[in-house]
Short mmCIF file of C-alpha atoms and ligand atoms in Angstrom, two decimals:
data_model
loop_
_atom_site.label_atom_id
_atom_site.label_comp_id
_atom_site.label_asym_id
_atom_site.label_seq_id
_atom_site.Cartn_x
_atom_site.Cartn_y
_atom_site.Cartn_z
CA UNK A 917 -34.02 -41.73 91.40
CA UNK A 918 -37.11 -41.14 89.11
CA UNK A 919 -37.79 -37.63 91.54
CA UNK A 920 -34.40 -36.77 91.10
CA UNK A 921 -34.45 -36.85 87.36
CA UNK A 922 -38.28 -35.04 87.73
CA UNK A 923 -37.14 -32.65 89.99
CA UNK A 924 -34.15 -31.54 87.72
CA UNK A 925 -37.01 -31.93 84.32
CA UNK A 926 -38.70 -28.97 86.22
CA UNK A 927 -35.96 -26.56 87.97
CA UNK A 928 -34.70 -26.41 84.07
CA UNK A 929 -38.21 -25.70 82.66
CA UNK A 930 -38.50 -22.53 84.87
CA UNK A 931 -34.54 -21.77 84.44
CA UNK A 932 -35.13 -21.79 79.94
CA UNK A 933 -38.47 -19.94 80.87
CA UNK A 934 -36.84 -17.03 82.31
CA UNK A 935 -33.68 -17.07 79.93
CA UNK A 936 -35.09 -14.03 77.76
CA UNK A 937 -31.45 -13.86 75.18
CA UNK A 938 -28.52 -16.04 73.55
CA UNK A 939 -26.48 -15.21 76.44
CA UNK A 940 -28.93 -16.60 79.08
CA UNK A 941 -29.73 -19.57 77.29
CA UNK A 942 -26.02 -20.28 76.98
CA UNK A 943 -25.61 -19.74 80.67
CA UNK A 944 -28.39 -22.26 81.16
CA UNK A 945 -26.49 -24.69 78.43
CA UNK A 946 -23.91 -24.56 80.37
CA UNK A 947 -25.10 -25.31 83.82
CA UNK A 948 -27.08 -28.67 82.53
CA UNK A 949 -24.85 -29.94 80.26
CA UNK A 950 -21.73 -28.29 81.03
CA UNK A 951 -18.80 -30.94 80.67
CA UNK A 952 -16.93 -30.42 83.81
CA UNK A 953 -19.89 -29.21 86.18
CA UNK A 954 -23.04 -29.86 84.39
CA UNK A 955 -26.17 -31.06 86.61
CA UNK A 956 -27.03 -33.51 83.76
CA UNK A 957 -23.25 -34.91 83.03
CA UNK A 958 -23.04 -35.29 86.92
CA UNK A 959 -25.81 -37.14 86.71
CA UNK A 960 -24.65 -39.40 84.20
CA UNK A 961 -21.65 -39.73 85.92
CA UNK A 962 -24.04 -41.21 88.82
CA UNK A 963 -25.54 -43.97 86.84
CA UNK A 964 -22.13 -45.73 86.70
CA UNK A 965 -22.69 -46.55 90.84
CA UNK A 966 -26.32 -47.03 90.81
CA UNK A 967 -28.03 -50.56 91.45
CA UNK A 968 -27.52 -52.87 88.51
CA UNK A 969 -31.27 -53.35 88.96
CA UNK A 970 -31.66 -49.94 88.69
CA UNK A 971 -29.58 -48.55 86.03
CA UNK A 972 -31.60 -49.00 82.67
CA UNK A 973 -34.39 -47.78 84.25
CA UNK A 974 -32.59 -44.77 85.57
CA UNK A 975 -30.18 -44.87 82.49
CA UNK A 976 -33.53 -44.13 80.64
CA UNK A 977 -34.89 -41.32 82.02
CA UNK A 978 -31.66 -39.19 82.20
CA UNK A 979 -31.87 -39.91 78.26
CA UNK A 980 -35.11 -38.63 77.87
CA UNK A 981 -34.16 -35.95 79.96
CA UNK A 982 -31.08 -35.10 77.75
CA UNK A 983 -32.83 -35.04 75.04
CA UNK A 984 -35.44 -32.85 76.50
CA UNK A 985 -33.31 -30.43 77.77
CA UNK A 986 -31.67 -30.09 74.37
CA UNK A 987 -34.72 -30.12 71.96
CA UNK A 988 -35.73 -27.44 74.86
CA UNK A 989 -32.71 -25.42 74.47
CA UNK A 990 -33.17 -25.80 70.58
CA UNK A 991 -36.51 -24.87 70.67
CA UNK A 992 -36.06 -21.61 72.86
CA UNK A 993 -32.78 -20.38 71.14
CA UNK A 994 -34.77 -20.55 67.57
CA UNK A 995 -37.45 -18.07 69.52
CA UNK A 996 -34.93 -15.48 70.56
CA UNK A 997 -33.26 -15.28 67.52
CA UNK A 998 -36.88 -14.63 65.52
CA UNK A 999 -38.20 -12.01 68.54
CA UNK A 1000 -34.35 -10.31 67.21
CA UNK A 1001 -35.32 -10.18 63.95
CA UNK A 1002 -38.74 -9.17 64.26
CA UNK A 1003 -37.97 -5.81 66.78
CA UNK A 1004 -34.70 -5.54 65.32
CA UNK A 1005 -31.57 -5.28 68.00
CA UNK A 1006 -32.29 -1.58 67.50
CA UNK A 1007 -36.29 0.13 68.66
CA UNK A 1008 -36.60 2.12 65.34
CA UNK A 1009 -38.93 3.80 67.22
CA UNK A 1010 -37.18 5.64 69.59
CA UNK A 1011 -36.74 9.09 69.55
CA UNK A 1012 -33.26 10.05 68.03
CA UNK A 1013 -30.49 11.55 70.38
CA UNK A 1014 -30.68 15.70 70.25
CA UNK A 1015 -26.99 16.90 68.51
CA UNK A 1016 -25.95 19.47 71.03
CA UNK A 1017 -24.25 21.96 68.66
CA UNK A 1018 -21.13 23.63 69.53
CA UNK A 1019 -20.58 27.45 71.12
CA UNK A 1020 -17.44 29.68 70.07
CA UNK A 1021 -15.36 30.32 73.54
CA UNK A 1022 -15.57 33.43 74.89
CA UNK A 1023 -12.41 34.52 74.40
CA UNK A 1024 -12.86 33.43 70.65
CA UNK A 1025 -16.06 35.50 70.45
CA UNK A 1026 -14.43 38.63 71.99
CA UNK A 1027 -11.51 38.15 69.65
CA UNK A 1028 -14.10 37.99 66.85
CA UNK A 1029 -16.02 41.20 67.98
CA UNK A 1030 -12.44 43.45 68.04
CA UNK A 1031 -11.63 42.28 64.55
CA UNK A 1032 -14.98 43.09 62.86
CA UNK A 1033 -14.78 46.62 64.51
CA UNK A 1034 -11.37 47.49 63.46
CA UNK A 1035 -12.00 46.21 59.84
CA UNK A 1036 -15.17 48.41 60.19
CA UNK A 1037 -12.76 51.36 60.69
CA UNK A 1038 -10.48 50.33 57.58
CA UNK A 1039 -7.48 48.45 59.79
CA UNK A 1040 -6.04 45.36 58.19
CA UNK A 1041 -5.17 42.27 60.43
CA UNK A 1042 -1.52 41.15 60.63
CA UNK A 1043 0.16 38.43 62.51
CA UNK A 1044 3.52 37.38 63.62
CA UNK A 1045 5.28 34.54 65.41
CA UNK A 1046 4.81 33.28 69.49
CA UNK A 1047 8.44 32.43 69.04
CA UNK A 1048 10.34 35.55 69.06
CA UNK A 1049 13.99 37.02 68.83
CA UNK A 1050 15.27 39.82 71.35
CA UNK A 1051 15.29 42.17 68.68
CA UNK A 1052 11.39 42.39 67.82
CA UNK A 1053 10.21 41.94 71.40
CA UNK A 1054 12.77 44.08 72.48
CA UNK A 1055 15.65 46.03 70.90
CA UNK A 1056 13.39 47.50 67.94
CA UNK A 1057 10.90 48.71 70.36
CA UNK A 1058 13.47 50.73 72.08
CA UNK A 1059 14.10 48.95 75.04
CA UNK A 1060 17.02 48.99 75.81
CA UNK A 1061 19.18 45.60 77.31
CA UNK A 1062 18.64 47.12 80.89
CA UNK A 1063 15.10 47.58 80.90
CA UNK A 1064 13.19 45.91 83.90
CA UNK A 1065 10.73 44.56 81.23
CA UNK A 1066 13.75 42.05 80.00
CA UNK A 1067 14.13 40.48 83.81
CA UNK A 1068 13.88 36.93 83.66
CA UNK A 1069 10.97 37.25 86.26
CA UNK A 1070 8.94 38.23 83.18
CA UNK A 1071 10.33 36.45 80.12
CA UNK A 1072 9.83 32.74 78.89
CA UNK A 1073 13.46 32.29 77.29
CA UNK A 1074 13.71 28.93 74.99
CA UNK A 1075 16.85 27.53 73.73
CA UNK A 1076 18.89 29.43 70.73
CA UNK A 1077 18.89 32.83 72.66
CA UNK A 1078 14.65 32.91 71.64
CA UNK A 1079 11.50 33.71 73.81
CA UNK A 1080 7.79 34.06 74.02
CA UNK A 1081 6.96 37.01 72.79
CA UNK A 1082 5.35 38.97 75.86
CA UNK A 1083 3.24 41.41 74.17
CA UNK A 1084 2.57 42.19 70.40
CA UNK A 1085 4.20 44.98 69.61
CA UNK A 1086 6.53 43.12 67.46
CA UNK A 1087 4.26 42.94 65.15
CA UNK A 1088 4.51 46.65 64.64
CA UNK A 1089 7.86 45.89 63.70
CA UNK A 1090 7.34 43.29 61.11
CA UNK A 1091 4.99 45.15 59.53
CA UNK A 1092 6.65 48.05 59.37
CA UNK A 1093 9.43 46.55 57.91
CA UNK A 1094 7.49 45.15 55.06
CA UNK A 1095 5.30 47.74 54.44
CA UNK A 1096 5.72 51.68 53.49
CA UNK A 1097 2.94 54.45 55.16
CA UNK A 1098 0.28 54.53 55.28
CA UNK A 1099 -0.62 51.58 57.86
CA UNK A 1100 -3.75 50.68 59.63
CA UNK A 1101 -3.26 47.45 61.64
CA UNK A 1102 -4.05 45.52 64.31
CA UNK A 1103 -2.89 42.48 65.32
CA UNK A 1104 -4.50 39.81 67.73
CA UNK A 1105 -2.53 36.81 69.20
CA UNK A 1106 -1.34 35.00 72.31
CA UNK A 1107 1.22 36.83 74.27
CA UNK A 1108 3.03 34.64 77.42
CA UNK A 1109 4.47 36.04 80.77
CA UNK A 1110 6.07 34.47 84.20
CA UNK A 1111 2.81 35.61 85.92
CA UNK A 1112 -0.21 34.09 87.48
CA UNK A 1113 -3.08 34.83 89.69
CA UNK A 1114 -6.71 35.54 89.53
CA UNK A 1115 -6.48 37.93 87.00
CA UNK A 1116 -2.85 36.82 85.18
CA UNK A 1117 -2.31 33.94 83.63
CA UNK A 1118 1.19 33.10 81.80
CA UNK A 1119 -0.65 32.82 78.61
CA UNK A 1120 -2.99 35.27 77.35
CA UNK A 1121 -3.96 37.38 74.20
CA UNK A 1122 -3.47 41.20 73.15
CA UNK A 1123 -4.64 43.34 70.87
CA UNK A 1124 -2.04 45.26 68.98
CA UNK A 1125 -3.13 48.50 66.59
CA UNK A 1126 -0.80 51.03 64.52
CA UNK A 1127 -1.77 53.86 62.47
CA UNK A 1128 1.51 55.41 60.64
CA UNK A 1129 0.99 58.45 58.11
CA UNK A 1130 1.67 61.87 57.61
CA UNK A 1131 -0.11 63.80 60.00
CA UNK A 1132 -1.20 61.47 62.63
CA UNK A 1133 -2.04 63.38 65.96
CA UNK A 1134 -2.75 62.27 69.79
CA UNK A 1135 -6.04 62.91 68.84
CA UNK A 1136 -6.43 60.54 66.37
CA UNK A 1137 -5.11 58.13 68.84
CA UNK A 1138 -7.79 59.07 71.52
CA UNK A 1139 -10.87 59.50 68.71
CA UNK A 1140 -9.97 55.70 67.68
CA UNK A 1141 -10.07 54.29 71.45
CA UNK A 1142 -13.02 56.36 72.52
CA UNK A 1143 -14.93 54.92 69.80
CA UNK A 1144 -13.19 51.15 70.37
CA UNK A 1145 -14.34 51.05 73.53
CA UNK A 1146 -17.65 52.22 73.25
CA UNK A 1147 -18.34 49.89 70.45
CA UNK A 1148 -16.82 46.45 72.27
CA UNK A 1149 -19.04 47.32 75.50
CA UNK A 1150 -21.87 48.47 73.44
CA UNK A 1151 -22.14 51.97 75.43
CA UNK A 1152 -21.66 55.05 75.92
CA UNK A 1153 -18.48 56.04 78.27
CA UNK A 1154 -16.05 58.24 79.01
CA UNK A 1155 -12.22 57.51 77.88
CA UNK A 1156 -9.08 59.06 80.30
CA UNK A 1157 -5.83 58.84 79.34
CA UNK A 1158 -3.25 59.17 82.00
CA UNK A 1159 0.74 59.65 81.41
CA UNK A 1160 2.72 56.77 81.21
CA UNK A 1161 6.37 55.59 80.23
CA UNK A 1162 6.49 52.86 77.30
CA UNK A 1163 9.94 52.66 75.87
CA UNK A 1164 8.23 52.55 72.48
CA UNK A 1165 5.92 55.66 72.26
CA UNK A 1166 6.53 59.09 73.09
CA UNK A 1167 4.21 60.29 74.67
CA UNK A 1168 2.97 57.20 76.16
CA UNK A 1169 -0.62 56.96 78.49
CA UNK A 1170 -2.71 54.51 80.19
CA UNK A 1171 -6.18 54.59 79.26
CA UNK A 1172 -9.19 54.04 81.25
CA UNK A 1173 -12.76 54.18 80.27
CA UNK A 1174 -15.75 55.46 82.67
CA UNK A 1175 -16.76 52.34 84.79
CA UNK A 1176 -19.30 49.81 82.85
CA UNK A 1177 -20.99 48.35 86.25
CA UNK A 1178 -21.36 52.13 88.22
CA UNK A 1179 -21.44 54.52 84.99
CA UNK A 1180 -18.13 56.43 87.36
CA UNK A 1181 -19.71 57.10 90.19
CA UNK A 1182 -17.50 54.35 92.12
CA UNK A 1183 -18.40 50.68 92.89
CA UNK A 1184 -16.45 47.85 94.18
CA UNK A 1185 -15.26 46.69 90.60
CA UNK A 1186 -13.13 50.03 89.68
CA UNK A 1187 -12.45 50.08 93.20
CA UNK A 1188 -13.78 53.19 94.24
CA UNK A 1189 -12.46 55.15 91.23
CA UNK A 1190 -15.10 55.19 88.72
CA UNK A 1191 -12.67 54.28 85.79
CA UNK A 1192 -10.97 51.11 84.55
CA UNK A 1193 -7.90 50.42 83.32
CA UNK A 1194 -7.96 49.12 79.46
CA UNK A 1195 -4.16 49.35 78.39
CA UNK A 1196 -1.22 51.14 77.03
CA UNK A 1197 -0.77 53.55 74.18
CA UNK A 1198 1.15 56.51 72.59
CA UNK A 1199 2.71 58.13 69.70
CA UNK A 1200 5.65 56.17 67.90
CA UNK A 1201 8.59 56.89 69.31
CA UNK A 1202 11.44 58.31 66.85
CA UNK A 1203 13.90 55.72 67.50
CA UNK A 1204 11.09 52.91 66.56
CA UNK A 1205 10.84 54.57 62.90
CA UNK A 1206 14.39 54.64 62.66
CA UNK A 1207 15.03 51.21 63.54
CA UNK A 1208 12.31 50.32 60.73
CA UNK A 1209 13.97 52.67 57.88
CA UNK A 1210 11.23 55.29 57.82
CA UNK A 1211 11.75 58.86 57.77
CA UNK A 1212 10.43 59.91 61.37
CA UNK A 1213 10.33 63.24 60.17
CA UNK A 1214 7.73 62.40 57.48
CA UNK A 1215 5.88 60.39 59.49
CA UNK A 1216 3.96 60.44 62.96
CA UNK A 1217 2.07 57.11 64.15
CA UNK A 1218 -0.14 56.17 67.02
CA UNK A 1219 0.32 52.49 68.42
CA UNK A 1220 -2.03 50.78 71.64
CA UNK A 1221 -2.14 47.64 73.25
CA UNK A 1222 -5.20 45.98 75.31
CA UNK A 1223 -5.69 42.43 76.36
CA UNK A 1224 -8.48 40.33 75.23
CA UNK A 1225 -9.17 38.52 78.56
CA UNK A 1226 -9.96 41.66 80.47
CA UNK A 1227 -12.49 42.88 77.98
CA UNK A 1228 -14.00 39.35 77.93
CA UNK A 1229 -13.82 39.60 81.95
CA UNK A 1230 -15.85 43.07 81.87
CA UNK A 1231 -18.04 41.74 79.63
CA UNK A 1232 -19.31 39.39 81.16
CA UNK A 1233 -18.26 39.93 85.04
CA UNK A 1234 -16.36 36.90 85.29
CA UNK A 1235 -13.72 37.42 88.33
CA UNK A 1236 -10.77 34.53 87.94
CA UNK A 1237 -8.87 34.75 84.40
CA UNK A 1238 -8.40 30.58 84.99
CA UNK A 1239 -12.40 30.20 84.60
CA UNK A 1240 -11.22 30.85 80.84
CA UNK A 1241 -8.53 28.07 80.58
CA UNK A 1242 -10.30 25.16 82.77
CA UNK A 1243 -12.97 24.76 79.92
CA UNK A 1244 -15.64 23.57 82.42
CA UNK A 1245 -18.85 22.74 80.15
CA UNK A 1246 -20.88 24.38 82.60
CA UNK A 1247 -19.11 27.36 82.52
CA UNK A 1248 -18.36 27.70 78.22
CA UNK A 1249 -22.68 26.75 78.14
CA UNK A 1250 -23.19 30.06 79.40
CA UNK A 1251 -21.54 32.21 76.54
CA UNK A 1252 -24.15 30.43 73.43
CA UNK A 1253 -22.89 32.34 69.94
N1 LIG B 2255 2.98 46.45 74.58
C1 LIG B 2255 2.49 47.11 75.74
C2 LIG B 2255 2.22 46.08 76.84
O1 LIG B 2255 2.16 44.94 76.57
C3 LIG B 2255 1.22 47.86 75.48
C4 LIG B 2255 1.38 48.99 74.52
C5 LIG B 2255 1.18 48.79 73.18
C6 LIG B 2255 1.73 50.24 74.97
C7 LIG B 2255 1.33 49.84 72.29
C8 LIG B 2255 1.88 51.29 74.13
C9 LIG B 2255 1.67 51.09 72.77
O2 LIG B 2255 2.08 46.43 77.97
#
């Protein structure tokens, strides 16, 4: 009996040794004088069956042990908590954690970069709704209920005969309407159509610009996105304009600039042709002024359209439009500003 009660004395010296916090020296609490399963209530228990010659001697030395194993547990609990105090639950010492700070999206910074050179050049910046009715996104800008652009294919239609506007040329509208020539504006926003592949996504933003005054020529129009282009890729290159049908203008063009990766002598990203497409443009069709109240005899007016993602695509050669929605750390880490 005696080695028992030894034995036990010294497997619960080494077990408060090696209990280094509160919650080990609770665990070891627990396992010796635990109510249910505790070595030293089991023990107890045991004294009830041993040898009546037997049990104040062995009555005795669990005792002691009890009371060892709590002064023990005392002792060692009053330790921990003063090694706490001393080092504090926090090392003041160690180095603090580096803020990471934050980078603009690329689409944000290209977005940025377009606005600061058309303010450059005088333009003011307008805005107008995602939500739109049939008449801005459509019947104002002279297309008519027919028109292939109105197929459901393209359109988002929501409820109360609205949709998602699908460029932003209604904004030339709603400016128009509030304003009287002269005009300078562009307008940047989110645009949404039933498309999607690697380089279309159903969401995506445009740039909008209109110049209406007295006077305004085609080559106004091609001076202003000669030197746009130039200035958002930072070089020199070459601007085309080919003809092209947009209910709105008259005439209307595509325009290309000179390829940024071969300088137009033909590479795999302008396919060969040494140019690449940048968007739509022309001269203010008639029936737009009309529709708007202004005297289209007075006035002339040039009006483009780009989108954002492409430019921030060229940029910075980046092949699959999603790469821009996933917002994959490892990909927004590599555009810092
Ligand atoms: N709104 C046209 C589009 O989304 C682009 C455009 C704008 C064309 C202005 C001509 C003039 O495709």
């Amino acid at each position: 009996m005696q080695s028992r009660v030894q034995g036990i004395r010294q497997r619960f010296d080494s077990d408060v040794a090696r209990a280094k916090d509160a919650a080990a020296l609770e665990e070891v609490r627990t396992r010796y004088l635990g109510r249910r399963a505790g070595i030293l209530t089991a023990l107890l228990r045991d004294l009830r069956d041993a040898p009546k010659a037997e049990r104040a001697a062995f009555g005795k030395a669990v005792n002691d042990l009890k009371a060892h194993v709590e002064a023990a547990l005392e002792a060692a609990r009053g330790k921990v908590s003063r090694a706490r105090t001393a080092a504090g639950p926090i090392d003041l010492t160690l180095p603090g954690r580096a803020q990471r700070p934050g980078t603009f999206h690329p689409i944000t910074q290209v977005r940025a970069l377009i606005e600061e050179i058309f303010l450059e050049m005088g333009y003011t910046l307008e805005t107008g709704p995602e939500i739109e009715t049939d008449f801005y996104n459509f019947e104002a800008l002279n297309i008519p209920p027919q028109h292939p652009a109105r197929d459901l294919q393209d359109t988002f239609y929501v409820e109360g005969g609205l949709l998602l506007r699908t460029h932003t040329s209604p904004v030339q509208i709603r400016t128009m309407q509030q304003r009287r020539p002269p005009i300078k504006m562009v307008a940047l926003g989110k645009v949404f159509r039933r498309d999607s592949d690697v380089t279309h996504s159903p969401v995506f933003h445009q740039v909008e610009g209109l110049v209406v005054s007295e006077g305004i020529t085609f080559a106004h129009l091609k001076g202003t996105l000669q030197h746009f282009c130039r200035r958002v890729f930072g070089k020199e290159l070459r601007l085309r304009l080919r003809p092209s049908y947009f209910p709105f203008v008259e005439p209307g063009a595509e325009y290309d600039i000179s390829c940024i990766f071969c300088g137009g002598s033909g590479c795999s990203r302008c396919k060969g042709s040494g140019f690449i497409e940048m968007g739509g443009a022309g001269m203010v069709h008639p029936a737009v002024f009309e529709k708007v109240g202004y005297d289209p005899e007075r006035y002339t007016g040039f009006a483009f359209g780009l989108g954002i993602e492409r430019i921030a695509m060229l940029k910075h050669g980046i092949d699959d439009i999603r790469l821009l929605y996933e917002n994959d750390l490892r990909f927004l880490q590599q555009f810092p500003g």
